[in-house]
XYZ file of C-alpha atoms in Angstrom:
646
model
C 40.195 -16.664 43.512
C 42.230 -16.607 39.987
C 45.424 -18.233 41.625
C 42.826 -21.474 42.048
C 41.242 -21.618 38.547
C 44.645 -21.122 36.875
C 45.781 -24.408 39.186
C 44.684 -26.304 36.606
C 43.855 -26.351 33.218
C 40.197 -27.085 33.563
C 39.718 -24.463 35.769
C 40.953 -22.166 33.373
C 39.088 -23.397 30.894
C 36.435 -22.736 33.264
C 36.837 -19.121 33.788
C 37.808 -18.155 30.390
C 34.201 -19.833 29.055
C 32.469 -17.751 31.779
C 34.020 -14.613 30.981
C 32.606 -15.110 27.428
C 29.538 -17.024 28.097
C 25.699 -16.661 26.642
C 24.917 -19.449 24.653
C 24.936 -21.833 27.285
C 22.226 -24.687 28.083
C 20.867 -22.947 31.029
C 20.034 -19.370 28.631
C 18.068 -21.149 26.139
C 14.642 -19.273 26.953
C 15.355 -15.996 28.248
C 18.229 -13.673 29.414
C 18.700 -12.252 32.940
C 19.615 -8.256 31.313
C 21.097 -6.722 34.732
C 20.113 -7.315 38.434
C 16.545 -5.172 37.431
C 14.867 -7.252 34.839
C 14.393 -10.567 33.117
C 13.663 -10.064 29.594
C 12.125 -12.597 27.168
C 13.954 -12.595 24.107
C 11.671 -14.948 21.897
C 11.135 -13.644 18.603
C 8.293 -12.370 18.226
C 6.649 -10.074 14.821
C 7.906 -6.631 14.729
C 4.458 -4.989 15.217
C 3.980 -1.188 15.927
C 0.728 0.562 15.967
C 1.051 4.895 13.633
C -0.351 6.384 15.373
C -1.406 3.707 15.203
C -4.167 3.180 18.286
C -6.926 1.335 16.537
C -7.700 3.919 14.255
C -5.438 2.902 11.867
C -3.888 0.045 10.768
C -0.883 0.746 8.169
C 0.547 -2.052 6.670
C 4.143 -0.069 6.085
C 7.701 -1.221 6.380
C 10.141 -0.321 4.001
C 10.112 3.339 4.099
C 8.491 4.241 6.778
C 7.554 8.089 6.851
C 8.432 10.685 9.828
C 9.814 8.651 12.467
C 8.036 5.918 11.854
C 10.185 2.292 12.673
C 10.045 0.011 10.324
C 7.688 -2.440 11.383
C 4.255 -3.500 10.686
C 2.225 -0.803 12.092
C -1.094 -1.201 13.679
C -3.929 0.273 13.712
C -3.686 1.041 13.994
C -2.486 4.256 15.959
C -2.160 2.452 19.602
C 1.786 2.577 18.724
C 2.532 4.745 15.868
C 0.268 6.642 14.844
C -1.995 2.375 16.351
C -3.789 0.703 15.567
C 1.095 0.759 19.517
C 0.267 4.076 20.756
C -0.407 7.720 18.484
C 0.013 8.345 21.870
C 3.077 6.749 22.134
C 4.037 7.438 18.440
C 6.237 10.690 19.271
C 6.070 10.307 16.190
C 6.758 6.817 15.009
C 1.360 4.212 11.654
C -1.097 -1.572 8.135
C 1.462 -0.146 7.966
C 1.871 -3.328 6.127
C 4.616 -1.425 6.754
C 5.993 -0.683 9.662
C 0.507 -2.198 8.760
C -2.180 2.525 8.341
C 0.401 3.343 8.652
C 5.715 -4.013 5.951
C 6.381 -7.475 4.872
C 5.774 -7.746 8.508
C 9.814 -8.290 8.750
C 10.539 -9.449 12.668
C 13.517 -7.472 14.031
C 16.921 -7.874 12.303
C 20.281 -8.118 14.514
C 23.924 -8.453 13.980
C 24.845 -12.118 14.691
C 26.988 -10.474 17.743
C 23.994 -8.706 19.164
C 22.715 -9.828 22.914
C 19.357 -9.091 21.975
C 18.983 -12.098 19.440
C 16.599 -14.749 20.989
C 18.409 -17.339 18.871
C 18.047 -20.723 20.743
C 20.927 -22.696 21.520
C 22.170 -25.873 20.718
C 24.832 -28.243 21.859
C 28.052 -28.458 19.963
C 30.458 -31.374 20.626
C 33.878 -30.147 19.257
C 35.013 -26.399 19.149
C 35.580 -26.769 15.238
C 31.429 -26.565 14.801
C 31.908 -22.613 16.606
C 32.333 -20.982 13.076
C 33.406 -17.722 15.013
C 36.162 -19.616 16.937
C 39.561 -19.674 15.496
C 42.788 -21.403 16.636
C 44.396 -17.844 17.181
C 41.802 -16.710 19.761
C 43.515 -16.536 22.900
C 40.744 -18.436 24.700
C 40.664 -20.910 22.225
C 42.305 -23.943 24.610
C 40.375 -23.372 27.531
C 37.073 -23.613 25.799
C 38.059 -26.502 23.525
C 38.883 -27.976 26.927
C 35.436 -27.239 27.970
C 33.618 -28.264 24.319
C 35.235 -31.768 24.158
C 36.019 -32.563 27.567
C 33.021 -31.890 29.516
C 30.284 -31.565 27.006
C 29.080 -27.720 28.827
C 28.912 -25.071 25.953
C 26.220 -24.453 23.656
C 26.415 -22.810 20.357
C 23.529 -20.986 18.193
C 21.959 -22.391 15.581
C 23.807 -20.641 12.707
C 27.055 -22.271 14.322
C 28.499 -18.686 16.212
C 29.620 -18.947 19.761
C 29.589 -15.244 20.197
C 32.515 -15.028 22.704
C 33.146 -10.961 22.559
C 29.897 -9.812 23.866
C 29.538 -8.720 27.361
C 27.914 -10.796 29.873
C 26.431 -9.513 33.731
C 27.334 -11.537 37.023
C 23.816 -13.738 36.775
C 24.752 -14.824 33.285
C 27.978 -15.971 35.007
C 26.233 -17.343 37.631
C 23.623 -19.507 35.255
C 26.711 -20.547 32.800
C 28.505 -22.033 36.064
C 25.750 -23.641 36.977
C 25.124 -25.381 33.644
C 28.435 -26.779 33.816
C 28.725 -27.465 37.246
C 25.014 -29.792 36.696
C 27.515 -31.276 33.664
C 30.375 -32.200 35.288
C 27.785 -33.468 38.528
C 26.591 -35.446 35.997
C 29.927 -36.812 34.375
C 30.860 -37.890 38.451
C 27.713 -40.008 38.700
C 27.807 -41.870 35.417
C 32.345 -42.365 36.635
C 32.407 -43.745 33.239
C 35.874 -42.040 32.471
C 38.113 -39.828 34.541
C 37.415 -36.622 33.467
C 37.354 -35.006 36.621
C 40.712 -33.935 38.316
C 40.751 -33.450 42.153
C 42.576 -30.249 40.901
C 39.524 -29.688 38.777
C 36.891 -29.889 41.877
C 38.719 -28.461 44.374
C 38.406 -25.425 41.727
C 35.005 -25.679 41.167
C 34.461 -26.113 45.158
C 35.625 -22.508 45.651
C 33.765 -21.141 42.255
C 30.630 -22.601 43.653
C 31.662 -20.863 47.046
C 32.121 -17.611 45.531
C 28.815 -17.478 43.700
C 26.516 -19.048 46.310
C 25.012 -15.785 46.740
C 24.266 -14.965 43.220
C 23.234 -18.658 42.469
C 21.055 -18.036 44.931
C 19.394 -14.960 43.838
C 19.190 -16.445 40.219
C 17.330 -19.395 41.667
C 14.670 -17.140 43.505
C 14.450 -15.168 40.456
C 13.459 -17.988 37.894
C 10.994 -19.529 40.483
C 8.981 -16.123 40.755
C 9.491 -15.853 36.852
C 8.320 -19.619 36.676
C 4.852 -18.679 39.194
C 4.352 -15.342 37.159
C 4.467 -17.163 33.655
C 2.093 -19.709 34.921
C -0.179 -17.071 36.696
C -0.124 -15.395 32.979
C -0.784 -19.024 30.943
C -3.513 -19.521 33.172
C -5.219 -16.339 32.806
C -3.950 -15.220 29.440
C -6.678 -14.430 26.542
C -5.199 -15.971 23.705
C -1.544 -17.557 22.968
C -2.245 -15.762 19.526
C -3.855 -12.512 19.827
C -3.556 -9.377 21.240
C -5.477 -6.504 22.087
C -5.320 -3.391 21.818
C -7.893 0.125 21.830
C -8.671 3.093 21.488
C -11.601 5.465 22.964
C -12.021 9.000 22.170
C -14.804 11.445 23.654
C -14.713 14.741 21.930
C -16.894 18.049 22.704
C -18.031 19.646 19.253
C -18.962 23.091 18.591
C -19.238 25.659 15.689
C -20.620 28.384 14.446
C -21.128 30.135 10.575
C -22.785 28.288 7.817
C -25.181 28.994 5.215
C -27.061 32.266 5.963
C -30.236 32.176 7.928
C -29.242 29.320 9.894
C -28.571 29.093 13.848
C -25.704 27.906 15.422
C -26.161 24.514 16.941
C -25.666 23.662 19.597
C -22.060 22.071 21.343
C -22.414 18.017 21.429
C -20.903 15.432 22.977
C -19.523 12.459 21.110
C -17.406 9.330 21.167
C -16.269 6.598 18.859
C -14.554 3.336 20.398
C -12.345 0.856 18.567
C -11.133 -2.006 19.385
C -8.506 -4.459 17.511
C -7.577 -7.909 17.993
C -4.451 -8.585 16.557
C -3.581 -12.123 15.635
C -0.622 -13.728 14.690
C -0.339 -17.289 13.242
C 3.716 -17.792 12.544
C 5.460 -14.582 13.980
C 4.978 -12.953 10.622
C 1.557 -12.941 9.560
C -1.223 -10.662 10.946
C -4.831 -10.850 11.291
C -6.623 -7.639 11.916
C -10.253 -7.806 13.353
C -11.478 -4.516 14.178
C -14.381 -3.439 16.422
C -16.111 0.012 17.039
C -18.972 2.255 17.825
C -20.113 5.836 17.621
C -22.502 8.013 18.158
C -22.377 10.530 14.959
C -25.507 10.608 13.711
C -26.753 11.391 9.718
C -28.502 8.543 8.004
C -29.428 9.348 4.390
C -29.698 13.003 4.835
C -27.746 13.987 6.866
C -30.194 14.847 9.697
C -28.679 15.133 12.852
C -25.264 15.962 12.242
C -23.523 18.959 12.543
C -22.575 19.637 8.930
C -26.751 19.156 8.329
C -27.736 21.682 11.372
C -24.591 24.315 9.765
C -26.226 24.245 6.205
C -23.030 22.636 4.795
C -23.615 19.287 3.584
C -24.991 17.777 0.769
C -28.225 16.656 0.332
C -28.024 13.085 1.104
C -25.233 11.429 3.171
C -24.016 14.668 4.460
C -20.834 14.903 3.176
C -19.207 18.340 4.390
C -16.062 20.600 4.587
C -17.134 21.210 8.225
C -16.503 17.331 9.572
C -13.891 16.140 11.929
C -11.567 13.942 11.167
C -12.495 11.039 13.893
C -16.144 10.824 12.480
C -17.259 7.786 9.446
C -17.793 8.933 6.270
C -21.391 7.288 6.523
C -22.810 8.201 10.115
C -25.924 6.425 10.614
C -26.391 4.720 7.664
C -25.325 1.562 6.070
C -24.280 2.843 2.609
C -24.341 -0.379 1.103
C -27.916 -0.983 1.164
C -28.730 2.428 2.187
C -30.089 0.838 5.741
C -30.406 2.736 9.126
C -26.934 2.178 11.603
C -28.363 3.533 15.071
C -25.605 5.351 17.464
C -23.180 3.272 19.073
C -24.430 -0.250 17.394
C -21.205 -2.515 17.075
C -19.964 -2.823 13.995
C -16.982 -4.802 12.216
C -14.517 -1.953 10.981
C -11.606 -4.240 9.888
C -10.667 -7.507 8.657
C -7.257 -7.785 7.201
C -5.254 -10.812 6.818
C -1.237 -9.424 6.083
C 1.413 -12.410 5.281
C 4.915 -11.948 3.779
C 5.399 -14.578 0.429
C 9.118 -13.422 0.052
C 12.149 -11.013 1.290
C 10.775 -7.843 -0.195
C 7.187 -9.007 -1.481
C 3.669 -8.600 1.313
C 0.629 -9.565 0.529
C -2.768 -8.715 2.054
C -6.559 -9.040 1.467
C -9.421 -8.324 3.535
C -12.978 -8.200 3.812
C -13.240 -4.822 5.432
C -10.161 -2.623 4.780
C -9.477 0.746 3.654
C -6.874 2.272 1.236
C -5.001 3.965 3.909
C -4.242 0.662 5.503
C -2.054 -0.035 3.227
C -0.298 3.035 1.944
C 1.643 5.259 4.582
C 0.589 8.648 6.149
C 3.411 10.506 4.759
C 2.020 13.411 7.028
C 2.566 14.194 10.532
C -0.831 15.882 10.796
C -2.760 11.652 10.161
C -3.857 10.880 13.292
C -7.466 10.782 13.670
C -7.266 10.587 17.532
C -3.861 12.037 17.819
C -2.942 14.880 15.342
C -5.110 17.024 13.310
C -8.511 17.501 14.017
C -10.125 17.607 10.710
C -10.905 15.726 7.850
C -9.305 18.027 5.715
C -5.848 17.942 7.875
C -5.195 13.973 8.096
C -4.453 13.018 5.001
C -4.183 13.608 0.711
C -7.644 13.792 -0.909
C -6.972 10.962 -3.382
C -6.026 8.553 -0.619
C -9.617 9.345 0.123
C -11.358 8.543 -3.266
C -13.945 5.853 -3.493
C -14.640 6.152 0.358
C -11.198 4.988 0.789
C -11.421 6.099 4.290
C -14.794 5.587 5.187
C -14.065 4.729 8.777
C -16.708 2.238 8.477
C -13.916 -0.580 6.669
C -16.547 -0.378 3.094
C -14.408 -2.088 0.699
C -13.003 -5.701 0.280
C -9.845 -5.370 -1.067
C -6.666 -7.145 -1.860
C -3.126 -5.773 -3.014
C 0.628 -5.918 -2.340
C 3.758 -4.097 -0.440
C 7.000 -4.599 -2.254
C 9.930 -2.964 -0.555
C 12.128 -2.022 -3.306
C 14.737 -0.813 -0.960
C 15.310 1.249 2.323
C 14.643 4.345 0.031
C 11.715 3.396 -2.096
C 8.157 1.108 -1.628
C 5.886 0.662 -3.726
C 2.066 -0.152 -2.855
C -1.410 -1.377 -4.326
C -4.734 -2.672 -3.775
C -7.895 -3.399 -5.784
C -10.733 -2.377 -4.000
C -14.659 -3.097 -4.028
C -17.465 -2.103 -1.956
C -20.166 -4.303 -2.137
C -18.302 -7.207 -3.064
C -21.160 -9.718 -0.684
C -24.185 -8.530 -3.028
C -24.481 -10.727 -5.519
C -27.428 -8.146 -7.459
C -28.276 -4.412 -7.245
C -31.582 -3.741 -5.966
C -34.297 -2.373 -7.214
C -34.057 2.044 -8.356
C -35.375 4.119 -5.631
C -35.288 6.850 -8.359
C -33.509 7.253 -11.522
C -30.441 5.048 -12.092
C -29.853 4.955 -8.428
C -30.491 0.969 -7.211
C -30.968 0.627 -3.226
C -27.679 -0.713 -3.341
C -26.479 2.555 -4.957
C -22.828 1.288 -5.231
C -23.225 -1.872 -6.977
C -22.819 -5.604 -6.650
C -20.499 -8.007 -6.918
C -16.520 -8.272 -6.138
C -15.330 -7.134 -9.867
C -19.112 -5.632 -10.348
C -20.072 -2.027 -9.339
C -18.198 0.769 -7.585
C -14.469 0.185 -7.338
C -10.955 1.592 -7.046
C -7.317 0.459 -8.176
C -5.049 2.493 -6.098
C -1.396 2.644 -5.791
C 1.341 4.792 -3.936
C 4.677 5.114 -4.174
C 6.925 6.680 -1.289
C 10.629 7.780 -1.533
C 13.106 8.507 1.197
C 15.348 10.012 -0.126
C 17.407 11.607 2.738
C 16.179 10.651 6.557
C 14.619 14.576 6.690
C 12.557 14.169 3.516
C 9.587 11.636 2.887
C 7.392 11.993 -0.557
C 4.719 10.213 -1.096
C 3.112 10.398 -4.591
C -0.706 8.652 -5.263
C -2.503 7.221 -8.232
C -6.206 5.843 -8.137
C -8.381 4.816 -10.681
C -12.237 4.384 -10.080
C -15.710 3.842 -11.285
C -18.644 4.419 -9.755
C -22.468 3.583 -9.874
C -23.690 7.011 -9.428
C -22.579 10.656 -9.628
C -19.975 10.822 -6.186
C -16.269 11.706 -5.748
C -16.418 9.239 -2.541
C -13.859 11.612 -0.390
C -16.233 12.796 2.446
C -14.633 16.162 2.117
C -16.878 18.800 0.385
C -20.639 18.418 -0.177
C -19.695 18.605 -3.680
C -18.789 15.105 -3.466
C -22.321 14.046 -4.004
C -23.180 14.970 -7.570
C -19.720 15.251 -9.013
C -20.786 16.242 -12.409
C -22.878 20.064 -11.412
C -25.950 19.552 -13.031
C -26.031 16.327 -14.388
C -28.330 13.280 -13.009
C -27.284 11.613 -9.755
C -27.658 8.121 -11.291
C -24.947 9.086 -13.976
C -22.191 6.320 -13.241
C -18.698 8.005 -13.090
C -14.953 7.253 -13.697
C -11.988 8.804 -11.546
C -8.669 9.569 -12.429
C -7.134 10.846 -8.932
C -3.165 11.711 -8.863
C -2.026 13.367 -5.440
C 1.560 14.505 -3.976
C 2.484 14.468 -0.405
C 6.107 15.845 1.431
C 7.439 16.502 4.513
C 10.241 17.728 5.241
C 11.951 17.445 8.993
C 14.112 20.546 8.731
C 15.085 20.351 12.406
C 14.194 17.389 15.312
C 11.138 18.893 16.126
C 9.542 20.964 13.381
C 8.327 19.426 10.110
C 7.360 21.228 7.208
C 4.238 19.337 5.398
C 1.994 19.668 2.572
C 0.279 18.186 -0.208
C -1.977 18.623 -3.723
C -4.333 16.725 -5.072
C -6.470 16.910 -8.496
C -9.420 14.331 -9.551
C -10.575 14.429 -12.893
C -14.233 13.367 -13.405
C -15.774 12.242 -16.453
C -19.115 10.558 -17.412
C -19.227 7.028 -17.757
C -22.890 6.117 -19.195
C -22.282 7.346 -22.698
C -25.740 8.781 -22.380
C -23.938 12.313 -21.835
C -21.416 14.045 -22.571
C -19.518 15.484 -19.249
C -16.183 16.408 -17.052
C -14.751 18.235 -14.719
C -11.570 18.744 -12.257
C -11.331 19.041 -8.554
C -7.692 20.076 -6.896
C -7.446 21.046 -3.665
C -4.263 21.649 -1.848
C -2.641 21.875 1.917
C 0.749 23.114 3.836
C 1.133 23.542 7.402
C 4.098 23.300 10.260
C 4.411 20.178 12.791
C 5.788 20.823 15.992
C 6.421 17.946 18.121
C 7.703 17.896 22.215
C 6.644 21.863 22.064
C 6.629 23.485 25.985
C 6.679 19.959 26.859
C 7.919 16.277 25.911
C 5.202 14.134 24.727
C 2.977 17.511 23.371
C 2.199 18.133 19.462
C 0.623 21.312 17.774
C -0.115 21.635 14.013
C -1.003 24.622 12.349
C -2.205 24.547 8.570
C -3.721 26.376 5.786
C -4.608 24.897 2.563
C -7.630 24.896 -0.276
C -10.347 21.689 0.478
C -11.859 20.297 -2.879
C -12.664 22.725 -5.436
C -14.070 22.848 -8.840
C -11.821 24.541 -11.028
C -12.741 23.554 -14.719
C -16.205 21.482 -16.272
C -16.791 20.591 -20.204
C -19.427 19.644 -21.699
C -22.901 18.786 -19.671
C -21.088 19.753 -16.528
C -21.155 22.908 -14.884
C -18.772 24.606 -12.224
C -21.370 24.745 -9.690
C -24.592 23.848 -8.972
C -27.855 26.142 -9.707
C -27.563 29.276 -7.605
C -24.054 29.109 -5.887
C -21.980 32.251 -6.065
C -18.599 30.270 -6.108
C -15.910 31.821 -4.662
C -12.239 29.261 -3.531
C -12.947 27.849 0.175
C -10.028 28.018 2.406
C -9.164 26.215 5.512
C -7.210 27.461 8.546
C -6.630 25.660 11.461
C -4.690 25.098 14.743
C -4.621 22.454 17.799
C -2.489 21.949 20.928
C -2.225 18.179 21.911
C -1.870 17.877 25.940
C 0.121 14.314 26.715
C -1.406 13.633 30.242
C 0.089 9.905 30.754
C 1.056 7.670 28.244
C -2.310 6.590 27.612
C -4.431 9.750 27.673
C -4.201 13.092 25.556
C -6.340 15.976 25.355
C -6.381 18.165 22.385
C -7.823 21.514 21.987
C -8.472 22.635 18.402
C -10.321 24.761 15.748
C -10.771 25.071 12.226
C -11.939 28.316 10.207
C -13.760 28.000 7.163
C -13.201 30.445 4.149
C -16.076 30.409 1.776
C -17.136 27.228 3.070
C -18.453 24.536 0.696
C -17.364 27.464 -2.036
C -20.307 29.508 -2.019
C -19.831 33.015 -1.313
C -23.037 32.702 0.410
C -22.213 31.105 3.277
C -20.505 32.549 6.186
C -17.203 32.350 7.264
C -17.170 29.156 9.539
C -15.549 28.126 12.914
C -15.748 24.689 13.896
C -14.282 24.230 17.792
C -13.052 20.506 19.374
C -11.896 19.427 22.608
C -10.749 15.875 21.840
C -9.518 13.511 24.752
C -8.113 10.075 23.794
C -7.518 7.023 25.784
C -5.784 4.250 24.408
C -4.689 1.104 25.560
C-alpha cells in the first residue's frame, strides 16, 4: 500500500499526518485507548476519597502523607482513606488536599502526554503548530495537509503533538476526518485541489481500513446509545455519590471493680456524601449518616457507661471505638435527645481554589481533621485502627474537633508552599446558629453549655503544618488554641475530658493551648513505622480561680500493609492515652478518690480485603490502668468490624 501513497505528494502527506495523528477534528471528545476501551478524557477535578469512604473528608494536596496522591481527598475514606475507597486506599484521605485527608488542583500532564483531554481546534497554516519546525522531516507532508485541505487540528495552546503514539482506530478516525474534508472540498469544486493521483490514493486507503472504519463506527454508536441511556437516567450532571456502611460486633470485658461485663452488641453507623462540583475545581461536601450508639447526657447505654469508664455526663471514655460520635445520643448543642439511627447532617463543606498555591474552605458542619492530613497510617475509622485512641493525634481532637457529628462551623485555608511543605488552618465554632445561651441548668453551665454565637462561646484556632521531607518520611506537627464555656478538654478520649481542671467547678470556662507531633516513617514498601505525642495545657479562664494543669499522652506502633495477602492491613500499637501529669494552683492531679497510676494502651487488628468494596477487620484493644485509676481492672475491648463502601 506505501508504493500508492508515495505516488503522489498528497498521499504522502496523507500517511505521514496519520502516522502522527491525535488532534484531529474527529478526537475532539474522547479517545479510542486500544481495541478494549473508549476512555473519556474530559477534565474533570482530581478528587480521591483517604481512606477516604465517607468517613472522612480531607481537604489535602500538597503533601500528601503515606501514599496518599495528591488530590482532593474525600471523605472522605471511599478512595483514600474516602470520603474514593479506605478500601481502595492501599494506602493512598478534605483532604483539601489530596479534601480528611488540596487546592483541589485537576491532574497536571506534560503537553506531550495522550492522556490530556485538551480540545482541539482548527489551525489553517502549519506556522500556528508551535511544536512544528521546518527541520521536522514530516514537516511538507503535513503543511500539505494544513493549507491544502484544511484536515488537521491543533490544541488549544498551539502544539500539534506529532511524536506520540497513536493505535489503528485513531488512524482509522484521523482518515476519516480528512477523507469527510476532502468529500467536502469535491462537492463545493470551487478549486482543484484534488488530484486523480490524490483519490485514486485515498480509494485504496479507504479500502484498506474499511474494516476498522467499520468497527470504529459500531463502536461510537453503542458509545452514543450508552451516553444517552446514562443522560437519561443519570442523578445529577454535578454530583456524585458516594458511601460508606459499617456494622461492627462489640465486646469487652474489665472496668471499674464490681461491675459485670456487658454484654456483646451489635452496631452500625451509615454515611453517605454527595459530592458536588460547580467548575471542575470547587467541591461541595454534603454529608449524611446514622447510628445506633447510644449515651445521651450520661452516658447510659453505652458501653464505656455499662464498663464503669466514662465520665459522668456525655460518656467520654478510653474504652470507645474509633467509628462511634463523640456525642452518641445527644445533641450537645442544646443538650437535646438524638434517638438511634435518626438522620442527621454530618458535613457541609464548600472547598474552592482562589490561586496556584492558595484553597479556601468554610462550612457549616466540618471538623478539624477535614482539613489537616492523617499523617498516620493507623486514621481510618472504617478501615485501619479500631480505636479512638489509634486514628489520630490528640490535639487534632481538641474542641470536639472530631466529633463525628460535623459540631463546628468553621472556615480556614490550605496553602501549598511546595511539594515538601503545606501549611493549614481553620477557625472553628460550635454553636455558631444560637444567637443566646440558655438559661443554667446548674452552676455556670447554660443549656447550651458551649455557647452562642459564631465569634461567641466555645471555639478553636487550629493549624498544622506537614513536611515531606524525603518520599519515606511524613511529619506532621499541630497547634490549637481554644476556649471553652465549661470545664472540658473536648477530645472524647479519657473521661477526664469532662472536668479538665480535678476539682474545680464544671461551669469554670477554660482556655487550651494544644501542641502535638506526628511521623511516619516508610522504612520499606510495606511496613511503616508511626507514632505521635501530644501535650494540652489547661488553665482557668473565669478569673474567679486560680488553676492549671497538663495532659500528654503519647503513641508508636508498626503498619503493615498487603501482609499474607494484597489488599490486607494489620496495625499493632502501644502508646499512653491522655494523662494528667502536672496541676497548680486550684487544680488537682486527680479527682477525689482515684489511686492514679499511667494508663496504657495495647492493641492489634487484622483487616480481611474481601472485594474491593467490603473488608472485615478483627481487632482488640487492652487497657492498662484504664481511665488512670489503679482501681480499675485491666480492660479488653474486642471488635469485629465489616465495611462496605461504595
Amino acid at each position: 500500500m506505501t508504493r500508492f501513497l508515495l505516488a503522489s505528494a498528497g498521499g504522502a502527506s496523507l500517511l505521514y499526518l496519520i502516522m502522527g495523528l491525535l488532534p484531529v477534528q474527529a478526537l475532539t471528545n474522547f479517545e479510542i485507548a486500544d481495541n478494549k476501551q473508549v476512555r473519556n478524557n474530559s477534565e474533570k477535578i482530581a478528587i480521591s476519597h483517604v481512606g477516604n469512604t465517607p468517613e472522612k473528608i480531607n481537604i489535602n494536596d500538597g503533601v500528601k502523607p503515606n501514599n496518599y496522591p495528591n488530590k482532593l481527598i474525600i471523605a472522605s475514606e471511599h478512595e483514600q482513606n474516602s470520603p474514593v475507597s479506605n478500601q481502595k486506599q492501599e494506602n493512598k484521605n478534605l483532604e483539601l488536599n489530596s479534601a480528611p485527608n488540596s487546592s483541589l488542583p485537576t491532574s497536571s500532564q506534560s503537553a506531550n502526554s495522550p492522556q490530556t483531554s485538551d480540545k482541539i481546534a482548527q489551525v489553517t497554516s502549519v506556522s500556528q503548530l508551535s511544536d512544528v519546525q521546518p527541520t521536522d522531516w514530516a514537516f511538507g507532508a503535513l503543511q500539505s495537509l494544513v493549507e491544502r485541505y484544511g484536515c488537521i487540528a491543533g490544541y488549544p495552546n498551539g502544539t500539534y503533538r506529532g511524536n506520540r503514539p497513536m493505535t489503528r482506530y485513531e488512524f482509522a478516525a484521523g482518515l476519516n476526518a480528512c477523507l469527510d474534508r476532502i468529500n467536502e472540498l469535491i462537492a463545493t469544486a470551487t478549486t482543484n485541489l484534488v488530484t486523480k493521483e490524490d483519490l485514486a490514493t485515498l480509494q485504496r486507503l479507504q479500502e484498506e481500513f474499511a474494516a476498522e472504519l467499520a468497527t470504529l463506527r459500531g463502536r461510537v454508536d453503542a458509545l452514543e446509545a450508552r451516553t444517552a441511556e446514562l443522560e437519561a437516567n443519570q442523578f445529577s450532571t454535578t454530583t456524585k455519590l458516594n458511601g460508606e456502611v459499617i456494622i461492627a460486633a462489640i465486646g469487652a470485658t474489665g472496668g471499674s471493680p464490681n461491675r459485670d461485663d456487658p454484654n456483646i452488641i451489635l452496631t452500625n453507623r451509615v454515611r453517605l456524601n454527595l459530592n458536588t462540583s460547580f467548575t471542575g475545581k470547587d467541591l461541595l461536601i454534603t454529608g449524611l449518616q446514622s447510628h445506633n450508639f447510644l449515651g445521651g447526657l450520661d452516658g447510659s447505654g453505652s458501653l464505656q457507661e455499662s464498663l464503669g469508664l466514662a465520665s459522668p455526663i456525655l460518656s467520654a471514655s478510653s474504652a470507645r471505638t474509633s467509628f462511634e460520635p463523640q456525642f452518641p445520643g445527644i445533641d450537645v448543642k442544646t443538650l437535646s435527645d438524638v434517638s438511634a439511627n435518626d438522620v442527621e447532617l454530618y458535613k457541609l463543606l464548600y472547598i474552592f481554589p482562589v490561586a496556584d498555591k492558595l484553597t479556601l474552605f468554610a462550612g457549616t458542619a466540618a471538623e478539624t481533621s477535614d482539613a489537616f492530613p492523617a499523617i498516620t497510617p493507623f486514621y481510618g475509622e472504617g478501615q485501619e485502627s479500631i480505636s479512638r485512641f489509634g486514628n489520630l493525634n490528640p490535639v487534632v481532637r481538641v474542641s470536639g474537633g472530631t466529633s463525628g457529628s460535623g459540631l463546628a462551623s468553621a472556615v480556614g485555608f490550605i496553602f501549598n508552599i511546595s511539594d515538601q511543605l503545606d501549611l493549614r488552618a481553620l477557625y472553628g465554632s460550635v454553636n455558631a446558629n444560637i444567637p443566646q445561651n440558655a438559661p443554667d441548668i446548674q452552676p455556670g453551665v447554660s443549656g447550651t453549655p458551649l455557647g452562642s454565637g459564631f465569634f461567641g462561646g466555645s471555639s478553636v484556632i487550629a493549624a498544622q503544618l506537614t513536611f515531606r521531607p524525603t518520599s519515606s518520611i511524613d511529619i506532621g506537627l499541630n497547634y490549637a488554641n481554644s476556649y471553652h464555656e465549661i470545664n472540658i478538654l473536648g477530645t472524647g478520649l479519657t473521661s477526664s475530658d469532662i472536668g479538665a481542671l480535678a476539682n474545680v467547678s464544671l461551669g469554670t470556662p477554660v482556655k487550651l493551648n494544644s501542641f502535638g507531633g506526628t511521623l511516619t516513617w516508610r522504612f520499606s514498601p510495606k511496613i511503616a513505622l508511626s507514632g505521635y505525642g501530644a501535650a494540652i495545657l489547661v488553665d482557668d479562664s473565669s478569673g474567679d480561680v486560680d488553676a492549671s494543669t497538663t495532659f500528654t499522652s503519647w503513641m508508636v506502633g508498626l503498619h503493615f500493609n498487603d501482609l499474607f495477602k494484597q489488599g490486607n492491613n494489620a496495625g499493632i500499637l502501644f502508646g499512653q492515652p491522655l494523662y494528667r501529669t502536672s496541676a497548680d494552683g486550684d487544680a488537682e492531679l486527680a479527682p477525689t478518690g482515684v489511686d492514679r497510676a499511667t494508663p496504657y494502651h495495647l492493641e492489634a487488628y487484622y483487616r480481611l480485603k474481601l472485594s474491593d468494596n467490603v473488608s472485615i477487620t478483627p481487632g482488640a484493644f487492652v487497657l492498662f490502668n484504664p481511665e488512670g485509676d489503679n482501681r480499675n481492672d485491666t480492660t479488653t475491648v474486642g471488635v469485629l468490624r465489616t465495611t462496605f463502601t461504595f
